Amino acid sequence: MAITDWHENDRPREKLIKFGEQHLSDAELLAIFLRVGVKGKSAVDLAQDLLNEFGSLHNLLNANETEFCKAKGLGQAKYVQMRAVLEMSRRHFESGLQKSDAFTSPELVAQYLSHELAHQTRERFGLLMLDQQHQLISFKILFEGTINQAEVHAREVVKSALEHNAAAVILTHNHPSGDPTPSAADIQLTTALSQALNLIEVRTLDHIIIGDKGRWHSFAQNSQMP
């Protein structure tokens, strides 16, 4: 049965307009992106096949061009469209950070950082540098490591904060395992970097760890900041 024959409350586009995008499944959202299916399959059926093939929406959206274009119903045009949508989303969150009080909105910060870090297969450590009003000056990846560890040097963190004339910073890194729970080493690192930055009168507002599937951990929200 074609999607046009479905009840309007079950059609992805109409469902989104009537109830909001949060009420759509991954397959329904992907079907809207695909727009059409293939012979014998609706866009929703094709979307579900693609999710099964790649394992998750996250894996599909972060597939490289070769992997993406090999899948049935996709191709270079869809790949380019997907990358453009992801970049627009990233810039949207970055703009939101620049216009808001970043420290009072850890959810917004985590959403932005997820776009930067959640898809990484290696651990990366970055620094959000903020002005006196806690608005974003710059975000910079300082270190990249292995699948479970990145060696972080306090001197480089301090140097970057000074170069950008930051009044405050938010530390961040990802856990490629997907679990954002801080390790003992993460807690020790947070304390060491906070102490080093305090010597140059730069406040450390938070340390946000990015996992997968929208999971993240804020040291500030969990009263873990030294």
XYZ file of N, CA and C in Angstrom:
678
model
N 0.840 -1.200 0.000
C 0.000 0.000 0.000
C 0.874 1.248 0.000
N 0.565 2.194 -0.871
C 1.319 3.436 -0.944
C 1.024 4.309 0.269
N 1.985 5.165 0.647
C 1.805 6.040 1.806
C 0.594 6.945 1.624
N 0.314 7.335 0.378
C -0.835 8.207 0.116
C -2.163 7.537 0.464
N -2.141 6.197 0.561
C -3.352 5.456 0.922
C -3.490 5.271 2.433
N -2.465 5.663 3.188
C -2.514 5.522 4.639
C -3.438 6.589 5.230
N -3.899 6.330 6.442
C -4.636 7.358 7.179
C -3.705 8.543 7.376
N -4.230 9.755 7.281
C -3.377 10.945 7.332
C -2.582 11.048 8.629
N -3.092 10.510 9.726
C -2.354 10.563 10.985
C -1.166 9.613 11.005
N -1.083 8.713 10.017
C 0.022 7.767 9.933
C 1.057 8.164 8.882
N 0.733 9.142 8.044
C 1.678 9.588 7.023
C 2.734 10.480 7.677
N 4.016 10.210 7.458
C 5.070 10.956 8.164
C 4.960 12.472 8.063
N 4.733 13.002 6.861
C 4.677 14.460 6.720
C 3.505 15.052 7.493
N 2.331 14.485 7.297
C 1.144 14.986 7.991
C 1.258 14.797 9.498
N 1.847 13.686 9.898
C 2.041 13.403 11.326
C 2.963 14.443 11.956
N 4.033 14.809 11.244
C 4.964 15.814 11.761
C 4.269 17.155 11.926
N 3.511 17.555 10.932
C 2.827 18.845 10.983
C 1.792 18.876 12.109
N 1.076 17.783 12.280
C -0.012 17.745 13.258
C 0.470 17.541 14.682
N 1.471 16.681 14.865
C 1.886 16.305 16.225
C 3.288 16.775 16.601
N 4.114 17.166 15.619
C 5.491 17.575 15.911
C 6.491 16.484 15.602
N 7.702 16.886 15.246
C 8.722 15.929 14.809
C 9.140 14.953 15.895
N 8.971 15.345 17.157
C 9.383 14.463 18.257
C 8.531 13.205 18.336
N 7.389 13.204 17.671
C 6.500 12.043 17.722
C 6.761 11.055 16.574
N 7.736 11.349 15.730
C 8.044 10.456 14.619
C 9.161 9.495 14.998
N 9.087 8.299 14.464
C 10.158 7.314 14.659
C 11.339 7.675 13.764
N 12.475 7.022 14.002
C 13.649 7.240 13.142
C 13.311 6.937 11.684
N 12.568 5.850 11.459
C 12.215 5.468 10.088
C 11.324 6.517 9.435
N 10.404 7.090 10.201
C 9.507 8.110 9.642
C 10.264 9.390 9.316
N 11.167 9.795 10.189
C 11.976 10.979 9.901
C 12.842 10.765 8.671
N 13.454 9.596 8.578
C 14.297 9.293 7.433
C 13.472 9.226 6.153
N 12.260 8.728 6.247
C 11.383 8.643 5.076
C 11.085 10.029 4.520
N 10.902 11.013 5.388
C 10.674 12.387 4.929
C 11.896 12.891 4.182
N 13.087 12.563 4.677
C 14.325 12.945 4.004
C 14.437 12.266 2.636
N 14.090 10.984 2.577
C 14.191 10.226 1.319
C 13.159 10.699 0.299
N 11.987 11.091 0.763
C 10.869 11.579 -0.043
C 10.139 10.474 -0.794
N 10.867 9.567 -1.436
C 10.233 8.486 -2.197
C 10.899 7.160 -1.855
N 10.176 6.079 -2.097
C 10.743 4.758 -1.892
C 11.311 4.200 -3.180
N 11.352 2.886 -3.282
C 11.794 2.203 -4.490
C 10.682 1.233 -4.897
N 10.827 0.618 -6.036
C 9.791 -0.281 -6.530
C 9.456 -1.350 -5.486
N 8.188 -1.419 -5.121
C 7.735 -2.421 -4.163
C 7.897 -2.032 -2.714
N 8.489 -0.837 -2.435
C 8.695 -0.399 -1.054
C 8.338 1.074 -0.917
N 7.598 1.392 0.112
C 7.317 2.799 0.413
C 8.579 3.446 0.974
N 8.550 4.762 1.106
C 9.691 5.479 1.685
C 9.943 5.025 3.112
N 8.885 4.735 3.869
C 9.043 4.272 5.253
C 9.672 2.882 5.285
N 9.219 1.999 4.384
C 9.799 0.652 4.322
C 11.275 0.720 3.948
N 11.587 1.560 2.967
C 12.981 1.724 2.561
C 13.808 2.279 3.710
N 13.255 3.257 4.412
C 13.958 3.849 5.551
C 14.259 2.804 6.612
N 13.286 1.941 6.905
C 13.507 0.901 7.914
C 14.564 -0.090 7.452
N 14.567 -0.428 6.154
C 15.601 -1.315 5.616
C 16.984 -0.701 5.784
N 17.097 0.603 5.547
C 18.380 1.288 5.673
C 18.849 1.328 7.126
N 17.911 1.555 8.038
C 18.269 1.560 9.463
C 18.745 0.182 9.903
N 18.093 -0.860 9.385
C 18.522 -2.229 9.708
C 19.899 -2.512 9.132
N 20.139 -2.014 7.919
C 21.420 -2.266 7.250
C 22.577 -1.569 7.958
N 22.353 -0.322 8.364
C 23.434 0.449 8.993
C 23.482 0.251 10.508
N 22.409 -0.266 11.078
C 22.397 -0.534 12.507
C 21.738 0.537 13.343
N 21.726 1.782 12.849
C 21.100 2.879 13.580
C 21.078 4.116 12.694
N 20.245 5.085 13.068
C 20.220 6.363 12.364
C 21.562 7.069 12.503
N 22.150 6.961 13.680
C 23.466 7.565 13.933
C 24.503 7.040 12.945
N 24.551 5.728 12.758
C 25.535 5.140 11.844
C 25.278 5.557 10.404
N 24.013 5.641 10.023
C 23.673 6.046 8.663
C 24.113 7.483 8.396
N 23.808 8.379 9.310
C 24.138 9.785 9.113
C 25.633 10.052 9.150
N 26.391 9.151 9.750
C 27.833 9.338 9.842
C 28.616 8.410 8.922
N 27.913 7.735 8.010
C 28.584 6.888 7.027
C 29.378 7.756 6.051
N 30.490 7.211 5.560
C 31.234 7.963 4.551
C 30.523 7.862 3.204
N 31.008 8.610 2.232
C 30.318 8.680 0.941
C 30.194 7.319 0.275
N 31.258 6.528 0.319
C 31.234 5.218 -0.329
C 30.197 4.301 0.301
N 30.203 4.231 1.633
C 29.246 3.376 2.340
C 27.816 3.833 2.085
N 27.613 5.136 2.145
C 26.281 5.701 1.977
C 25.730 5.432 0.580
N 26.541 5.674 -0.430
C 26.064 5.584 -1.808
C 25.848 4.142 -2.269
N 26.444 3.172 -1.581
C 26.257 1.763 -1.943
C 24.864 1.262 -1.580
N 24.216 1.906 -0.619
C 22.927 1.434 -0.127
C 21.823 1.701 -1.142
N 20.885 0.783 -1.204
C 19.765 0.887 -2.140
C 18.908 2.108 -1.823
N 18.597 2.870 -2.874
C 17.752 4.043 -2.683
C 18.502 5.304 -2.343
N 19.814 5.200 -2.190
C 20.634 6.363 -1.886
C 21.571 6.646 -3.058
N 22.399 7.647 -2.924
C 23.327 8.006 -3.985
C 24.037 9.290 -3.626
N 24.839 9.792 -4.545
C 25.637 10.979 -4.243
C 24.782 12.204 -3.949
N 23.674 12.370 -4.692
C 22.803 13.529 -4.461
C 22.244 13.508 -3.043
N 21.804 12.329 -2.579
C 21.293 12.207 -1.218
C 22.398 12.418 -0.193
N 23.596 11.940 -0.516
C 24.725 12.121 0.404
C 25.026 13.611 0.598
N 25.071 14.345 -0.508
C 25.336 15.785 -0.432
C 24.230 16.486 0.351
N 22.995 16.107 0.090
C 21.852 16.693 0.804
C 21.953 16.412 2.298
N 22.312 15.182 2.653
C 22.437 14.818 4.056
C 23.531 15.627 4.745
N 24.683 15.754 4.111
C 25.782 16.507 4.713
C 25.399 17.974 4.900
N 24.641 18.516 3.940
C 24.201 19.905 4.058
C 23.244 20.079 5.231
N 22.320 19.127 5.410
C 21.368 19.188 6.522
C 22.107 19.115 7.863
N 23.084 18.220 7.955
C 23.840 18.087 9.198
C 24.629 19.353 9.509
N 25.203 19.963 8.476
C 25.976 21.187 8.690
C 25.069 22.343 9.092
N 23.881 22.426 8.492
C 22.931 23.460 8.897
C 22.528 23.271 10.352
N 22.331 22.026 10.754
C 21.964 21.737 12.136
C 23.080 22.154 13.086
N 24.328 21.836 12.706
C 25.468 22.214 13.541
C 25.556 23.733 13.693
N 25.380 24.460 12.590
C 25.464 25.917 12.636
C 24.311 26.519 13.434
N 23.165 25.869 13.372
C 22.008 26.324 14.152
C 22.323 26.285 15.645
N 22.885 25.179 16.098
C 23.214 25.069 17.520
C 24.340 26.015 17.899
N 25.307 26.197 16.996
C 26.406 27.121 17.275
C 25.884 28.539 17.402
N 24.957 28.920 16.522
C 24.354 30.243 16.593
C 23.604 30.423 17.904
N 22.904 29.375 18.329
C 22.181 29.440 19.595
C 23.111 29.656 20.771
N 24.262 29.020 20.736
C 25.240 29.203 21.809
C 25.778 30.620 21.825
N 25.994 31.177 20.635
C 26.561 32.511 20.552
C 25.594 33.579 21.048
N 24.280 33.265 21.003
C 23.278 34.255 21.381
C 22.734 34.046 22.792
N 23.146 32.971 23.443
C 22.562 32.664 24.747
C 23.628 32.613 25.826
N 23.158 32.574 27.052
C 24.056 32.368 28.174
C 24.370 30.872 28.225
N 25.540 30.490 27.734
C 25.859 29.075 27.544
C 25.823 28.304 28.861
N 26.300 28.912 29.939
C 26.402 28.175 31.197
C 25.029 27.829 31.776
N 24.025 28.664 31.526
C 22.705 28.384 32.070
C 21.911 27.422 31.188
N 22.508 26.962 30.096
C 21.819 26.029 29.214
C 22.732 24.868 28.840
N 23.037 23.984 29.810
C 23.913 22.848 29.496
C 23.312 21.922 28.454
N 21.977 21.883 28.365
C 21.337 21.046 27.354
C 21.690 21.528 25.951
N 21.661 22.842 25.753
C 22.008 23.410 24.451
C 23.475 23.162 24.129
N 24.330 23.331 25.128
C 25.755 23.075 24.936
C 25.975 21.615 24.553
N 25.319 20.707 25.256
C 25.480 19.279 24.980
C 24.974 18.920 23.587
N 23.875 19.545 23.156
C 23.360 19.289 21.813
C 24.378 19.717 20.762
N 24.948 20.894 20.948
C 25.957 21.382 20.007
C 27.179 20.470 20.004
N 27.642 20.096 21.177
C 28.827 19.254 21.270
C 28.575 17.861 20.699
N 27.339 17.385 20.816
C 27.014 16.078 20.240
C 27.206 16.094 18.726
N 26.862 17.204 18.096
C 27.068 17.315 16.648
C 28.555 17.281 16.305
N 29.378 17.764 17.221
C 30.815 17.814 16.967
C 31.530 16.519 17.342
N 31.021 15.820 18.364
C 31.805 14.740 18.958
C 31.155 13.363 18.966
N 29.837 13.292 18.921
C 29.171 12.006 19.144
C 29.526 10.956 18.103
N 29.833 11.366 16.880
C 30.098 10.410 15.802
C 31.558 9.992 15.732
N 32.407 10.568 16.557
C 33.842 10.283 16.473
C 34.164 8.879 16.984
N 35.042 8.201 16.268
C 35.446 6.846 16.675
C 36.673 6.871 17.591
N 37.284 8.030 17.733
C 38.412 8.197 18.652
C 38.057 9.269 19.679
N 38.690 9.167 20.832
C 38.403 10.143 21.873
C 39.050 11.475 21.514
N 38.260 12.529 21.632
C 38.738 13.884 21.377
C 38.435 14.763 22.581
N 39.360 15.676 22.859
C 39.183 16.611 23.966
C 39.135 18.020 23.393
N 38.110 18.776 23.789
C 37.965 20.129 23.269
C 37.683 21.141 24.358
N 37.662 22.404 23.941
C 37.503 23.510 24.876
C 36.538 24.534 24.283
N 35.466 24.798 25.028
C 34.572 25.906 24.702
C 35.073 27.113 25.473
N 35.453 28.160 24.745
C 35.987 29.358 25.386
C 34.930 30.454 25.381
N 34.685 31.042 26.544
C 33.580 31.968 26.745
C 34.065 33.318 27.240
N 33.256 34.359 26.963
C 33.596 35.693 27.447
C 32.993 35.929 28.834
N 33.022 37.163 29.288
C 32.533 37.478 30.637
C 31.049 37.191 30.801
N 30.288 37.280 29.702
C 28.856 37.006 29.734
C 28.544 35.525 29.472
N 29.586 34.718 29.433
C 29.457 33.280 29.180
C 28.929 32.977 27.780
N 29.189 33.871 26.843
C 28.850 33.622 25.452
C 30.062 33.054 24.733
N 29.801 32.288 23.680
C 30.857 31.554 23.005
C 31.804 32.462 22.232
N 33.093 32.308 22.504
C 34.143 32.945 21.699
C 34.599 31.971 20.620
N 34.920 30.755 21.053
C 35.428 29.763 20.106
C 35.337 28.371 20.712
N 35.189 27.385 19.845
C 35.291 25.981 20.256
C 36.461 25.370 19.507
N 37.319 24.691 20.242
C 38.528 24.150 19.632
C 38.804 22.736 20.140
N 39.076 21.819 19.207
C 39.546 20.483 19.576
C 41.051 20.574 19.800
N 41.483 20.217 20.984
C 42.898 20.354 21.339
C 43.666 19.042 21.243
N 43.001 17.921 21.524
C 43.707 16.641 21.555
C 42.840 15.544 20.949
N 43.489 14.617 20.269
C 42.807 13.444 19.738
C 43.610 12.215 20.119
N 42.924 11.178 20.587
C 43.621 9.996 21.070
C 43.162 8.717 20.421
N 43.015 7.689 21.234
C 42.617 6.369 20.761
C 41.124 6.188 20.990
N 40.649 4.957 20.870
C 39.222 4.688 21.054
C 38.778 4.872 22.496
N 39.713 4.935 23.430
C 39.294 5.079 24.831
C 40.140 6.044 25.654
N 41.032 6.801 24.998
C 41.874 7.698 25.782
C 42.482 8.782 24.899
N 42.530 9.991 25.423
C 43.228 11.094 24.771
C 44.137 11.738 25.806
N 45.384 11.900 25.478
C 46.340 12.506 26.402
C 46.172 14.018 26.374
N 45.865 14.594 27.521
C 45.572 16.018 27.618
C 46.666 16.708 28.420
N 47.173 17.815 27.872
C 48.241 18.565 28.533
C 47.691 19.906 29.019
N 47.803 20.159 30.303
C 47.267 21.371 30.901
C 47.862 22.623 30.263
N 49.140 22.559 29.910
C 49.801 23.739 29.326
C 49.103 24.194 28.050
N 48.691 23.248 27.199
C 48.029 23.594 25.939
C 46.623 24.145 26.189
N 45.962 23.616 27.200
C 44.632 24.119 27.558
C 44.737 25.561 28.032
N 45.688 25.831 28.909
C 45.907 27.189 29.415
C 46.298 28.131 28.277
N 47.174 27.669 27.404
C 47.635 28.483 26.272
C 46.469 28.882 25.375
N 45.595 27.946 25.091
C 44.455 28.232 24.224
C 43.506 29.237 24.866
N 43.262 29.079 26.167
C 42.389 30.018 26.885
C 42.966 31.430 26.856
N 44.276 31.550 27.012
C 44.932 32.860 26.980
C 44.886 33.470 25.583
N 45.122 32.648 24.572
C 45.130 33.146 23.192
C 43.779 33.714 22.781
N 42.711 33.142 23.317
C 41.368 33.600 22.964
C 40.788 34.573 23.988
N 41.614 34.967 24.956
C 41.191 35.925 25.987
C 39.902 35.466 26.665
N 39.832 34.186 26.969
C 38.630 33.618 27.583
C 38.525 34.002 29.046
N 37.314 34.299 29.479
C 37.066 34.556 30.895
C 36.647 33.279 31.603
N 36.099 32.356 30.833
C 35.637 31.080 31.385
C 35.702 30.026 30.287
N 35.701 28.762 30.686
C 35.753 27.678 29.713
C 34.827 26.550 30.144
N 34.454 25.740 29.168
C 33.771 24.476 29.419
C 34.618 23.392 28.773
N 35.046 22.447 29.566
C 35.818 21.317 29.068
C 34.871 20.301 28.446
N 35.344 19.580 27.463
C 34.504 18.534 26.884
C 35.343 17.448 26.227
N 34.830 16.240 26.259
C 35.418 15.166 25.460
C 34.344 14.116 25.218
N 34.595 13.233 24.305
C 33.633 12.183 23.970
C 34.104 10.835 24.473
N 33.160 9.946 24.666
C 33.440 8.545 24.978
C 32.952 7.706 23.794
N 33.850 7.259 22.924
C 33.430 6.459 21.767
C 32.664 5.193 22.144
N 32.809 4.736 23.383
C 32.055 3.563 23.838
C 30.556 3.850 23.887
N 30.205 5.128 23.960
C 28.803 5.523 24.024
C 28.307 5.843 25.418
N 29.002 5.375 26.439
C 28.607 5.610 27.831
C 29.309 6.872 28.342
N 28.561 7.938 28.653
C 29.196 9.191 29.077
C 29.568 9.264 30.556
N 29.398 8.181 31.286
C 29.739 8.184 32.714
C 31.220 8.510 32.903
N 31.552 9.508 33.722
C 32.960 9.874 33.899
C 33.748 8.796 34.635
N 34.978 8.603 34.203
C 35.882 7.671 34.874
C 36.623 8.412 35.981
N 37.362 7.661 36.779
C 38.184 8.290 37.820
C 39.200 9.228 37.188
N 39.737 8.831 36.015
C 40.713 9.667 35.314
C 40.064 10.971 34.829
N 38.800 10.895 34.401
C 38.082 12.103 33.964
C 37.920 13.074 35.118
N 37.616 12.546 36.285
C 37.425 13.390 37.471
C 38.744 14.035 37.881
N 39.821 13.265 37.851
C 41.142 13.798 38.198
C 41.578 14.872 37.203
N 41.301 14.626 35.918
C 41.665 15.596 34.880
C 40.909 16.906 35.074
N 39.642 16.797 35.390
C 38.828 18.000 35.602
C 39.401 18.840 36.734
N 39.785 18.194 37.810
C 40.366 18.908 38.951
C 41.683 19.567 38.569
N 42.541 18.833 37.868
C 43.857 19.356 37.491
C 43.735 20.551 36.549
N 42.863 20.439 35.560
C 42.710 21.534 34.598
C 42.043 22.746 35.248
N 41.086 22.518 36.127
C 40.435 23.625 36.828
C 41.445 24.402 37.662
N 42.337 23.682 38.321
C 43.355 24.327 39.143
C 44.335 25.120 38.279
N 44.723 24.556 37.147
C 45.650 25.240 36.250
C 45.018 26.497 35.660
N 43.778 26.411 35.268
C 43.093 27.568 34.695
C 42.810 28.627 35.741
N 42.579 28.204 36.961
C 42.334 29.147 38.046
C 43.545 30.041 38.293
N 44.728 29.519 38.018
C 45.968 30.300 38.212
C 46.034 31.492 37.264
N 45.351 31.399 36.120
C 45.343 32.526 35.181
C 43.968 33.226 35.223
N 43.209 32.978 36.282
C 41.917 33.617 36.529
C 40.893 33.327 35.436
N 40.900 32.094 34.952
C 39.882 31.620 34.008
C 39.045 30.579 34.730
N 37.750 30.800 34.775
C 36.857 29.894 35.502
C 36.499 28.677 34.640
N 36.471 27.522 35.255
C 36.033 26.298 34.586
C 34.591 26.042 35.010
N 33.665 26.249 34.088
C 32.250 26.191 34.423
C 31.684 24.784 34.417
N 32.232 23.935 33.566
C 31.652 22.603 33.434
C 32.612 21.707 32.665
N 32.361 20.430 32.745
C 33.030 19.430 31.907
C 31.914 18.523 31.408
N 31.683 18.546 30.109
C 30.596 17.774 29.518
C 31.173 16.623 28.700
N 30.738 15.416 29.039
C 31.172 14.219 28.322
C 30.048 13.789 27.390
N 30.399 13.565 26.135
C 29.424 13.195 25.116
C 29.474 11.695 24.844
N 28.318 11.040 24.945
C 28.221 9.632 24.594
C 27.494 9.469 23.277
N 26.684 8.434 23.150
C 25.915 8.243 21.930
C 24.418 8.299 22.234
N 23.601 8.259 21.193
C 22.134 8.238 21.323
C 21.620 9.382 22.193
N 22.268 10.536 22.061
C 21.826 11.707 22.803
C 22.226 11.731 24.261
N 23.061 10.775 24.685
C 23.471 10.722 26.092
C 24.662 11.647 26.333
N 24.666 12.294 27.489
C 25.773 13.168 27.865
C 25.788 13.315 29.389
N 26.910 13.786 29.887
C 27.071 13.945 31.337
C 27.685 15.305 31.613
N 27.044 16.072 32.478
C 27.539 17.381 32.895
C 28.057 17.295 34.326
N 29.320 17.647 34.528
C 29.883 17.671 35.877
C 29.148 18.709 36.728
N 28.840 19.868 36.148
C 28.175 20.925 36.899
C 26.786 20.490 37.351
N 26.030 19.874 36.462
C 24.684 19.431 36.823
C 24.702 18.362 37.900
N 25.779 17.610 37.966
C 25.879 16.543 38.947
C 26.737 16.924 40.153
N 26.962 18.238 40.314
C 27.705 18.758 41.470
C 29.066 18.100 41.618
N 29.768 17.919 40.478
C 31.081 17.271 40.494
C 32.220 18.224 40.172
N 31.912 19.497 39.967
C 32.982 20.431 39.661
C 33.784 20.738 40.934
N 35.109 20.742 40.827
C 35.946 20.998 42.016
C 35.800 22.439 42.502
